[in-house]
Amino acid sequence: MRSISITGATGQIGTELTMALRERYGDDNVIASGLKNIPDAVLRSVGHFHFIDCTQRDQIEKVVKKHKVDTIFHLAALLSAVAEDKPTLAWEVNVGGLYNVLEVAREYGCAVFTPSSIGAFGPSTPAEMTPQDTIQRPTSMYGVTKVSGELLCDYYHARFGVDTRGVRYPGIISYKAPPGGGTTDYAIEIFTSALAHKKYTCYLKADTMLDMMYMPDALKAAIDLMEADANRLSHRNAFNVTAMSVTPEILAAEIRKHIPEFEITYEIDPVRQAIADSWPDKLDDTCARKEWNWAPDYDLNSMTADMLRNLSDNAGQGRTSDACLT
Ligand code: NAD
Ligand code: SER
């Protein structure tokens, strides 16, 4: 990876992945891009930044040509709750955008990293120790786009030899950039609300079990997979990866170890609850462990302590989500 382009670089994962890649590959070699929102000052001040709408193939191509890009980390997407609200736009961005990226990658010989999601599974998928290769009949628009994306990436690798790779991320927990409108966002809001108000009203039921991962592990997964020896990869796209499985009440109990007065109440959002109920409880990530030595560094205990410590340190530096499209 000598010249890297990132789409969706101002999002929750993109903000931190851009900085992690710049640290590893050099500021000048990592070209960040966002849709239309003003990027974080750090993203602008260090290294290149372009505005790219991934539904416009020429905008992707221009940056690839200009910077002789050999690797694209394609993070631009609509997350599950936003996608359910805007299904047509979700299809255009999540599938149309990926198609454009893969076409440019085919023409210019780029490798492509694209995240899939636990959302690529549905209610007929085994929920416990969900296998790498299993039934995928998602019932959300987000899930439909993610399965389509997995298949597109497989196709471009098999048919055109494009070096496509990807993981099925679980809910990603982080404190630097806000989440973009997913079903798992509660697992971030609960921390900020616990620190600010010592209470949180959760939109998912107390016993809703979902896979989660702390951001440093999500960054490690993306970089390690793209650096992995291709000869060891028999799956390539959509590797199951996970770090912990939690419910809102488990997370609340862990936070109470640090903030004993913390209280959680529940006001269920039927749309996000239905999406969460259709997703697995716990992924089996054996294939990722075997094929590229995947292993998370953070569990529930260490993630919670680190989140609370960093959010306390950063208190007062408010940021707003850039994911709301008008
Ligand atoms: P995010 O919503 O925070 O960021 C996505 C970015 O894409 C936003 O900055 C948004 O402005 C941008 N975008 C939207 N439409 C665009 C367009 N037409 N052209 C260019 N950019 C556009 O999302 P994220 O959490 O950073 O997710 C990144 C990827 O990881 C997505 O593919 C997502 O599905 C996947 N993922 C995320 C999670 C998670 O918990 N964060 C979990 C599983 C998978
Ligand atoms: N965190 C993501 C979402 O809830 C999972 O893909 O949409």
XYZ file of C-alpha atoms and ligand atoms in Angstrom:
377
model
C 0.000 0.000 0.000
C 1.928 3.012 -1.298
C -0.927 5.402 -2.024
C -4.215 4.971 -0.168
C -7.586 6.631 -0.782
C -10.304 6.563 1.891
C -13.969 7.289 1.187
C -16.252 8.229 4.083
C -13.167 9.472 5.931
C -15.116 11.916 8.091
C -17.342 9.173 9.535
C -17.011 7.274 12.809
C -14.511 4.696 11.530
C -13.016 6.767 8.696
C -11.846 9.568 10.990
C -9.761 7.193 13.072
C -8.701 4.884 10.233
C -7.331 7.875 8.313
C -5.155 8.879 11.262
C -4.028 5.271 11.887
C -3.084 4.783 8.223
C -1.276 8.136 8.089
C 0.750 7.169 11.118
C 1.715 3.876 9.463
C 2.117 4.872 5.802
C 2.897 8.597 5.975
C 0.641 11.679 5.890
C 1.155 12.347 2.173
C 0.274 8.790 1.150
C -3.200 8.636 2.671
C -5.809 10.671 0.797
C -8.930 11.273 2.843
C -12.287 12.130 1.319
C -15.739 13.032 2.579
C -19.124 13.763 1.082
C -19.785 17.386 1.871
C -19.324 18.078 5.527
C -16.356 20.044 6.731
C -13.819 17.477 7.876
C -12.204 17.403 11.262
C -9.420 19.989 11.524
C -6.869 17.218 11.922
C -7.984 15.498 8.716
C -7.645 18.783 6.837
C -4.395 19.986 8.299
C -2.454 16.755 7.863
C -2.360 15.186 4.397
C -4.656 15.464 1.398
C -8.433 15.865 1.547
C -10.979 15.766 -1.316
C -14.745 15.846 -1.500
C -15.993 12.619 -3.104
C -19.586 11.534 -3.600
C -19.167 7.791 -4.171
C -22.300 7.673 -6.320
C -20.283 9.732 -8.857
C -17.706 7.431 -10.422
C -15.711 10.298 -11.988
C -15.044 11.825 -8.556
C -13.521 8.548 -7.302
C -11.523 8.126 -10.503
C -10.123 11.669 -10.433
C -8.540 11.132 -7.015
C -7.224 7.651 -7.922
C -5.602 9.054 -11.075
C -4.210 12.214 -9.460
C -2.569 10.407 -6.536
C -1.737 7.123 -8.333
C -3.792 5.307 -5.702
C -3.171 1.559 -5.316
C -5.508 0.825 -2.383
C -9.007 2.096 -1.568
C -10.552 1.814 1.893
C -14.218 2.301 1.003
C -16.082 3.391 4.138
C -18.783 5.620 2.642
C -22.182 4.135 3.477
C -25.510 4.704 5.187
C -25.845 2.763 8.449
C -28.801 0.607 9.420
C -31.251 3.076 10.998
C -30.622 5.755 8.351
C -30.855 3.145 5.587
C -34.227 1.956 6.887
C -35.425 5.556 6.775
C -33.948 6.230 3.311
C -33.921 2.877 1.494
C -33.513 4.257 -2.028
C -30.564 6.407 -1.053
C -29.129 3.460 0.901
C -29.168 1.314 -2.234
C -27.604 4.074 -4.334
C -24.815 4.789 -1.817
C -24.125 1.326 -0.361
C -24.421 -0.704 -3.578
C -24.048 1.925 -6.332
C -21.123 3.572 -4.532
C -19.346 0.258 -4.013
C -19.929 -0.689 -7.651
C -18.260 2.577 -8.724
C -15.304 1.938 -6.422
C -14.887 -1.615 -7.737
C -15.068 -0.413 -11.353
C -12.374 2.203 -10.749
C -10.320 -0.416 -8.865
C -10.634 -2.820 -11.802
C -9.495 -0.183 -14.279
C -6.576 1.180 -12.203
C -5.489 -2.053 -10.475
C -6.359 -0.999 -6.920
C -6.940 -3.262 -3.920
C -10.208 -2.558 -2.065
C -11.192 -2.884 1.598
C -14.969 -2.703 2.219
C -16.627 -3.388 5.558
C -19.672 -5.582 5.677
C -21.580 -5.960 8.929
C -23.432 -8.206 11.354
C -26.348 -6.606 9.489
C -25.637 -8.958 6.576
C -27.331 -11.697 8.636
C -31.037 -12.115 9.294
C -33.535 -13.923 11.519
C -32.989 -17.306 9.806
C -29.208 -17.146 10.452
C -28.009 -19.175 13.476
C -27.745 -16.519 16.224
C -25.219 -18.313 18.451
C -21.675 -18.736 17.146
C -22.870 -17.583 13.729
C -20.668 -19.437 11.212
C -18.557 -17.681 8.574
C -20.526 -19.348 5.787
C -24.208 -19.596 6.615
C -27.728 -18.446 5.721
C -27.894 -14.734 4.843
C -31.453 -13.500 4.418
C -31.398 -10.073 6.113
C -34.695 -8.231 6.620
C -33.346 -4.646 6.742
C -32.435 -2.516 3.706
C -28.976 -2.081 5.238
C -28.566 -5.861 5.371
C -29.732 -6.262 1.783
C -27.089 -3.747 0.659
C -24.386 -5.428 2.748
C -25.036 -8.926 1.335
C -25.110 -7.410 -2.153
C -21.781 -5.722 -1.399
C -20.220 -8.971 -0.204
C -21.323 -10.697 -3.419
C -20.087 -7.827 -5.603
C -16.662 -7.961 -3.950
C -16.495 -11.745 -4.406
C -17.461 -11.304 -8.059
C -14.866 -8.626 -8.799
C -12.174 -10.796 -7.260
C -13.204 -13.986 -9.073
C -14.014 -12.392 -12.444
C -11.485 -9.545 -12.712
C -8.825 -10.415 -10.127
C -9.432 -7.267 -8.053
C -7.820 -7.714 -4.613
C -11.013 -7.236 -2.589
C -10.993 -7.826 1.170
C -13.409 -7.083 3.987
C -14.736 -7.884 7.431
C -18.214 -8.098 8.927
C -17.867 -5.508 11.656
C -20.042 -5.748 14.746
C -21.182 -2.535 16.491
C -18.109 -0.327 16.837
C -17.652 1.541 20.128
C -15.502 4.685 20.089
C -15.171 8.191 21.497
C -13.433 10.330 18.834
C -16.088 10.736 16.105
C -19.814 10.257 16.675
C -21.680 7.219 15.292
C -23.495 7.603 11.996
C -27.041 6.396 12.658
C -26.820 2.672 13.328
C -28.765 0.257 15.499
C -25.757 -0.235 17.781
C -25.243 3.494 18.491
C -26.709 3.008 21.983
C -23.432 1.380 23.003
C -21.708 4.756 22.532
C -24.505 7.028 23.745
C -24.672 5.067 27.009
C -21.119 6.166 27.876
C -21.536 9.859 27.057
C -24.865 9.979 28.876
C -23.502 8.082 31.900
C -20.722 10.636 32.280
C -22.884 13.704 31.620
C -26.117 12.744 33.421
C -25.471 9.485 35.321
C -28.483 8.037 33.493
C -29.435 6.824 30.014
C -32.681 5.969 28.253
C -32.003 3.073 25.900
C -33.977 2.455 22.689
C -33.214 -1.303 22.712
C -34.592 -3.803 25.223
C -32.426 -4.690 28.230
C -31.672 -8.214 26.985
C -30.844 -7.424 23.340
C -27.589 -9.295 22.745
C -25.290 -8.024 19.964
C -21.623 -8.333 19.003
C -19.494 -5.240 19.684
C -15.870 -4.157 19.230
C -13.735 -1.261 20.479
C -12.366 1.054 17.774
C -8.647 0.175 18.181
C -9.542 -3.434 17.312
C -11.649 -2.327 14.335
C -8.670 -0.361 12.962
C -6.344 -3.278 13.588
C -8.704 -5.637 11.742
C -8.812 -3.427 8.639
C -5.061 -2.882 8.474
C -4.059 -6.457 9.337
C -6.414 -7.930 6.754
C -5.110 -5.613 4.008
C -1.528 -6.478 4.943
C -2.203 -10.237 5.173
C -0.574 -12.718 2.811
C -3.129 -13.246 0.020
C -2.106 -16.905 -0.273
C -3.477 -17.583 3.216
C -6.899 -16.087 2.484
C -9.572 -18.469 1.341
C -12.453 -16.165 2.255
C -11.167 -12.642 1.374
C -14.402 -10.675 1.789
C -16.726 -10.448 4.758
C -14.718 -12.191 7.483
C -16.673 -12.537 10.726
C -14.834 -10.573 13.447
C -15.975 -9.879 16.984
C -14.623 -8.905 20.386
C -17.530 -9.121 22.858
C -21.256 -9.858 22.996
C -23.255 -7.569 25.252
C -26.786 -6.441 26.099
C -27.707 -2.960 27.344
C -28.061 -4.333 30.866
C -24.632 -6.011 30.768
C -23.068 -2.761 29.530
C -24.902 -0.752 32.195
C -23.647 -3.129 34.916
C -20.072 -2.703 33.678
C -20.421 1.114 33.685
C -21.806 0.936 37.241
C -18.452 -0.499 38.371
C -17.057 2.990 37.593
C -20.172 5.162 38.151
C -22.210 3.392 40.872
C -25.149 5.870 40.632
C -25.659 5.174 36.908
C -29.260 4.314 36.009
C -30.628 2.896 32.767
C -34.266 3.075 31.643
C -35.866 1.827 28.435
C -38.038 3.452 25.749
C -38.051 1.018 22.873
C -37.720 2.201 19.271
C -39.618 -0.500 17.332
C -37.626 0.037 14.116
C -34.178 -0.361 15.666
C -35.407 -3.144 17.992
C -36.677 -5.142 14.999
C -33.331 -4.690 13.243
C -31.386 -5.719 16.359
C -33.629 -8.760 16.909
C -32.831 -9.952 13.388
C -29.053 -9.862 13.970
C -26.879 -12.561 15.580
C -25.969 -12.682 19.284
C -22.416 -13.870 18.780
C -20.318 -14.409 15.662
C -17.834 -17.238 15.230
C -14.650 -15.540 13.975
C -12.508 -18.673 13.703
C -11.806 -18.158 9.977
C -10.356 -14.670 10.545
C -8.242 -16.034 13.401
C -6.904 -18.866 11.221
C -6.428 -17.026 7.933
C -4.840 -13.742 9.117
C -4.293 -14.181 12.878
C -7.184 -11.955 13.946
C -7.530 -11.486 17.713
C -9.050 -8.505 19.557
C -7.067 -6.698 22.257
C -10.075 -5.291 24.179
C -12.825 -7.088 26.087
C -15.838 -5.547 27.860
C -13.853 -4.745 30.972
C -10.856 -3.043 29.321
C -13.007 -1.269 26.684
C -15.311 0.230 29.331
C -12.444 1.522 31.447
C -10.716 3.041 28.407
C -13.911 4.647 27.031
C -14.745 6.297 30.345
C -11.177 7.490 30.859
C -10.939 9.040 27.388
C -14.416 10.574 27.405
C -13.692 12.152 30.789
C -10.418 13.560 29.447
C -12.175 14.911 26.328
C -15.186 16.379 28.155
C -16.176 19.701 26.647
C -14.839 19.022 23.153
C -18.269 18.471 21.563
C -18.676 17.236 17.976
C -21.756 16.533 15.942
C -22.426 13.650 13.602
C -21.774 14.276 9.920
C -23.906 11.370 8.802
C -27.273 13.127 8.398
C -27.802 13.632 4.709
C -30.156 16.356 3.613
P -20.507 6.707 9.323
O -21.944 6.911 9.014
O -19.962 7.273 10.576
O -19.621 7.220 8.124
C -19.985 6.978 6.793
C -19.599 8.183 5.988
O -20.065 8.015 4.643
C -20.186 9.500 6.512
O -19.128 10.394 6.768
C -21.079 9.992 5.377
O -21.049 11.395 5.232
C -20.411 9.304 4.186
N -21.283 9.192 3.009
C -22.606 8.995 2.946
N -23.014 9.014 1.662
C -21.917 9.222 0.903
C -21.695 9.360 -0.486
N -22.679 9.315 -1.381
N -20.427 9.565 -0.912
C -19.408 9.638 -0.047
N -19.565 9.553 1.295
C -20.808 9.336 1.758
O -20.229 5.135 9.239
P -19.050 4.302 9.898
O -19.542 3.793 11.186
O -17.780 5.033 9.839
O -19.042 3.055 8.894
C -18.066 2.856 7.895
C -18.334 1.510 7.240
O -18.281 0.492 8.235
C -19.716 1.382 6.584
O -19.624 0.572 5.453
C -20.532 0.671 7.629
O -21.614 -0.039 7.077
C -19.492 -0.257 8.214
N -19.828 -0.716 9.556
C -19.841 0.162 10.609
C -20.186 -0.305 11.866
C -20.218 0.606 13.057
O -20.677 0.180 14.131
N -19.753 1.845 12.955
C -20.507 -1.656 12.045
C -20.528 -2.495 10.944
C -20.155 -2.025 9.702
N -23.275 -0.508 13.801
C -23.896 -0.799 12.547
C -25.319 -0.382 12.540
O -25.922 -0.487 13.578
C -23.775 -2.269 12.246
O -23.482 -2.443 10.942
O -25.815 -0.007 11.519
